């Protein structure tokens, strides 16, 4: 009995020696982060709330309490570098940027510029069969990179925003982009933007950015 009492007293003294400070709640987890890959539909816009040039990705990230990081080049695509064949295609930089940022989610918005590739520094119309195979291979790689970095595959979102310019190419490219689903990624088929939702039949105005974010 005395031994038991001694143990209880000792435990009480230890608790007192720790200061008697009530346990505090753990700090809130860090805000989520999203890495956004895209073309000029992403790159031409800002992260300024309420601004006419606020990007679709900025609007959506704010709604979902995510901090956005953008890797986008005007004129670029998954397979093609940016304007003038400068820069890199998304597939060329994807793994390196993901490993550096370590995001919780990834958004890939491409397609409008998947109509061509760069050969010897010049933009050249892409062979449809090559594009289908190359995009499928890219999405397989995306899935592997997501797995390696602890990102659930279904939190990699793929979409193809498009205005009315070159609309005749949209169907075939959307079908190719839908191959993302074959690898467990989430494909969202954003309907084309009517001219009232763009500044120039390609790039979204404020209403167009809100439309993409809502979709």
Short mmCIF file of C-alpha atoms in Angstrom, two decimals:
data_model
loop_
_atom_site.label_atom_id
_atom_site.label_comp_id
_atom_site.label_asym_id
_atom_site.label_seq_id
_atom_site.Cartn_x
_atom_site.Cartn_y
_atom_site.Cartn_z
CA UNK A 1 0.00 0.00 0.00
CA UNK A 2 2.82 2.37 0.95
CA UNK A 3 4.65 1.51 -2.29
CA UNK A 4 1.56 2.31 -4.34
CA UNK A 5 1.09 5.61 -2.54
CA UNK A 6 4.74 6.52 -3.12
CA UNK A 7 4.38 5.88 -6.83
CA UNK A 8 1.29 8.08 -7.03
CA UNK A 9 3.00 10.88 -5.12
CA UNK A 10 6.06 10.63 -7.35
CA UNK A 11 3.91 10.87 -10.43
CA UNK A 12 2.21 13.95 -9.06
CA UNK A 13 5.57 15.58 -8.29
CA UNK A 14 6.82 14.86 -11.82
CA UNK A 15 3.72 16.46 -13.27
CA UNK A 16 4.20 19.49 -11.06
CA UNK A 17 7.87 19.78 -12.03
CA UNK A 18 6.82 20.09 -15.68
CA UNK A 19 5.29 23.42 -14.81
CA UNK A 20 1.66 22.49 -14.56
CA UNK A 21 1.11 24.19 -17.94
CA UNK A 22 -2.01 22.95 -19.69
CA UNK A 23 -1.32 21.12 -22.91
CA UNK A 24 -1.60 23.38 -25.94
CA UNK A 25 -3.25 22.40 -29.18
CA UNK A 26 -0.93 21.49 -32.02
CA UNK A 27 -0.41 24.32 -34.49
CA UNK A 28 -2.63 24.30 -37.53
CA UNK A 29 -1.18 22.32 -40.41
CA UNK A 30 0.46 24.39 -43.15
CA UNK A 31 -1.82 25.57 -45.92
CA UNK A 32 -1.98 23.23 -48.87
CA UNK A 33 0.09 24.00 -51.95
CA UNK A 34 -0.83 23.47 -55.57
CA UNK A 35 1.55 23.45 -58.53
CA UNK A 36 -0.01 24.71 -61.75
CA UNK A 37 1.41 23.87 -65.17
CA UNK A 38 0.07 25.63 -68.22
CA UNK A 39 0.37 27.88 -71.25
CA UNK A 40 -0.53 31.55 -71.75
CA UNK A 41 -4.08 30.93 -70.50
CA UNK A 42 -2.34 30.44 -67.17
CA UNK A 43 0.83 32.51 -67.58
CA UNK A 44 -0.83 35.76 -68.72
CA UNK A 45 -2.74 36.14 -65.47
CA UNK A 46 -2.02 37.26 -61.92
CA UNK A 47 -2.57 36.18 -58.34
CA UNK A 48 -4.17 39.52 -57.43
CA UNK A 49 -7.60 38.99 -55.81
CA UNK A 50 -10.41 40.86 -57.51
CA UNK A 51 -8.24 42.10 -60.37
CA UNK A 52 -9.54 41.77 -63.93
CA UNK A 53 -6.41 39.77 -64.72
CA UNK A 54 -6.70 37.40 -61.76
CA UNK A 55 -6.07 33.92 -63.14
CA UNK A 56 -8.47 31.00 -63.00
CA UNK A 57 -5.86 29.16 -60.94
CA UNK A 58 -5.64 32.03 -58.45
CA UNK A 59 -9.43 32.17 -58.04
CA UNK A 60 -9.68 28.43 -57.53
CA UNK A 61 -6.70 28.22 -55.18
CA UNK A 62 -8.19 30.96 -52.99
CA UNK A 63 -11.53 29.16 -52.87
CA UNK A 64 -9.81 25.95 -51.77
CA UNK A 65 -7.33 27.59 -49.36
CA UNK A 66 -4.32 26.53 -51.42
CA UNK A 67 -1.13 28.43 -52.11
CA UNK A 68 -0.47 28.37 -55.88
CA UNK A 69 2.89 27.98 -57.58
CA UNK A 70 2.86 28.45 -61.35
CA UNK A 71 5.06 26.90 -64.02
CA UNK A 72 3.61 28.16 -67.29
CA UNK A 73 4.97 29.46 -70.59
CA UNK A 74 3.07 31.34 -73.27
CA UNK A 75 2.90 29.34 -76.47
CA UNK A 76 3.95 26.20 -74.64
CA UNK A 77 2.29 22.88 -74.06
CA UNK A 78 3.01 19.45 -72.66
CA UNK A 79 4.98 18.51 -75.77
CA UNK A 80 6.04 21.94 -77.04
CA UNK A 81 8.28 24.69 -75.61
CA UNK A 82 7.05 28.27 -75.47
CA UNK A 83 6.80 30.97 -78.13
CA UNK A 84 9.59 30.83 -80.68
CA UNK A 85 10.45 27.33 -79.44
CA UNK A 86 12.18 28.87 -76.41
CA UNK A 87 11.84 27.43 -72.94
CA UNK A 88 10.68 23.90 -72.20
CA UNK A 89 7.64 21.73 -72.66
CA UNK A 90 5.78 20.74 -69.52
CA UNK A 91 6.99 17.16 -69.93
CA UNK A 92 10.62 18.36 -69.95
CA UNK A 93 10.46 20.19 -66.61
CA UNK A 94 7.65 18.35 -64.85
CA UNK A 95 9.58 16.00 -62.56
CA UNK A 96 12.17 18.58 -61.53
CA UNK A 97 9.59 21.22 -60.63
CA UNK A 98 7.41 18.77 -58.68
CA UNK A 99 10.40 17.57 -56.66
CA UNK A 100 11.40 21.16 -55.90
CA UNK A 101 7.95 22.47 -54.91
CA UNK A 102 6.59 19.30 -53.24
CA UNK A 103 2.94 20.31 -53.75
CA UNK A 104 -0.14 18.67 -52.29
CA UNK A 105 -1.93 18.86 -55.65
CA UNK A 106 -0.99 19.39 -59.29
CA UNK A 107 -3.11 21.12 -61.96
CA UNK A 108 -2.16 20.71 -65.62
CA UNK A 109 -4.01 23.05 -68.01
CA UNK A 110 -2.85 22.45 -71.55
CA UNK A 111 -4.07 21.48 -74.99
CA UNK A 112 -4.53 24.64 -77.04
CA UNK A 113 -0.88 24.42 -78.18
CA UNK A 114 -0.69 20.65 -78.56
CA UNK A 115 -1.23 21.15 -82.30
CA UNK A 116 2.48 21.54 -82.97
CA UNK A 117 5.95 20.56 -81.79
CA UNK A 118 9.38 22.12 -82.21
CA UNK A 119 11.83 20.50 -84.63
CA UNK A 120 15.24 22.12 -85.11
CA UNK A 121 13.97 25.26 -83.43
CA UNK A 122 10.91 25.65 -85.64
CA UNK A 123 7.25 25.06 -84.83
CA UNK A 124 5.92 22.18 -86.92
CA UNK A 125 2.41 20.66 -87.06
CA UNK A 126 2.36 17.55 -84.90
CA UNK A 127 1.59 14.09 -86.24
CA UNK A 128 -1.67 13.00 -84.60
CA UNK A 129 -0.45 9.47 -83.89
CA UNK A 130 2.74 10.77 -82.30
CA UNK A 131 0.75 13.17 -80.13
CA UNK A 132 -1.56 10.43 -78.87
CA UNK A 133 1.35 8.19 -77.88
CA UNK A 134 3.47 11.00 -76.45
CA UNK A 135 0.66 12.34 -74.26
CA UNK A 136 -0.19 8.88 -72.97
CA UNK A 137 3.48 8.34 -72.09
CA UNK A 138 3.58 11.70 -70.35
CA UNK A 139 0.58 10.90 -68.18
CA UNK A 140 2.13 7.55 -67.25
CA UNK A 141 5.22 9.48 -66.15
CA UNK A 142 3.08 11.98 -64.22
CA UNK A 143 1.52 9.10 -62.28
CA UNK A 144 4.96 7.71 -61.42
CA UNK A 145 6.21 11.12 -60.26
CA UNK A 146 3.08 11.63 -58.15
CA UNK A 147 3.59 8.25 -56.50
CA UNK A 148 7.24 8.99 -55.79
CA UNK A 149 6.38 12.32 -54.15
CA UNK A 150 3.43 11.14 -52.07
CA UNK A 151 0.78 12.91 -54.14
CA UNK A 152 -2.42 10.88 -54.65
CA UNK A 153 -2.94 10.32 -58.36
CA UNK A 154 -6.51 11.59 -58.20
CA UNK A 155 -5.18 14.92 -56.91
CA UNK A 156 -3.44 15.49 -60.21
CA UNK A 157 -6.03 17.37 -62.26
CA UNK A 158 -5.80 17.71 -66.04
CA UNK A 159 -7.95 20.06 -68.11
CA UNK A 160 -7.96 21.70 -71.55
CA UNK A 161 -9.22 25.30 -71.52
CA UNK A 162 -9.87 26.60 -75.04
CA UNK A 163 -11.45 29.60 -76.71
CA UNK A 164 -12.80 29.64 -80.25
CA UNK A 165 -9.56 29.96 -82.23
CA UNK A 166 -8.61 26.69 -83.96
CA UNK A 167 -11.66 25.10 -82.39
CA UNK A 168 -11.62 22.41 -85.10
CA UNK A 169 -8.63 20.80 -83.36
CA UNK A 170 -10.18 20.70 -79.90
CA UNK A 171 -12.06 17.39 -80.13
CA UNK A 172 -9.07 15.23 -81.05
CA UNK A 173 -6.81 16.86 -78.50
CA UNK A 174 -9.39 16.50 -75.71
CA UNK A 175 -9.64 12.78 -76.52
CA UNK A 176 -5.85 12.51 -76.26
CA UNK A 177 -5.80 14.47 -72.99
CA UNK A 178 -8.48 12.20 -71.54
CA UNK A 179 -5.85 9.45 -71.50
CA UNK A 180 -4.88 10.93 -68.13
CA UNK A 181 -7.74 8.89 -66.68
CA UNK A 182 -6.02 5.67 -67.79
CA UNK A 183 -3.34 6.38 -65.20
CA UNK A 184 -5.56 7.33 -62.27
CA UNK A 185 -5.35 11.08 -62.82
CA UNK A 186 -8.44 13.31 -62.74
CA UNK A 187 -9.44 14.73 -66.12
CA UNK A 188 -11.93 17.61 -66.19
CA UNK A 189 -13.38 18.45 -69.59
CA UNK A 190 -13.72 22.22 -69.45
CA UNK A 191 -16.13 23.30 -72.21
CA UNK A 192 -14.73 25.80 -74.70
CA UNK A 193 -14.94 29.46 -73.80
CA UNK A 194 -17.32 31.49 -75.94
CA UNK A 195 -16.05 34.83 -77.22
CA UNK A 196 -17.90 36.62 -74.42
CA UNK A 197 -15.62 34.83 -71.93
CA UNK A 198 -12.34 35.77 -73.64
CA UNK A 199 -10.31 38.89 -74.43
CA UNK A 200 -9.21 37.74 -77.86
CA UNK A 201 -11.00 34.44 -78.62
CA UNK A 202 -8.22 32.59 -76.77
CA UNK A 203 -7.34 34.10 -73.39
CA UNK A 204 -10.04 34.37 -70.71
CA UNK A 205 -11.33 37.65 -69.40
CA UNK A 206 -12.36 37.90 -65.75
CA UNK A 207 -15.63 36.10 -66.40
CA UNK A 208 -13.79 33.42 -68.35
CA UNK A 209 -11.32 32.83 -65.53
CA UNK A 210 -14.22 32.50 -63.10
CA UNK A 211 -15.86 30.04 -65.51
CA UNK A 212 -12.77 27.83 -65.69
CA UNK A 213 -12.36 27.93 -61.91
CA UNK A 214 -16.02 27.02 -61.38
CA UNK A 215 -15.74 24.08 -63.78
#
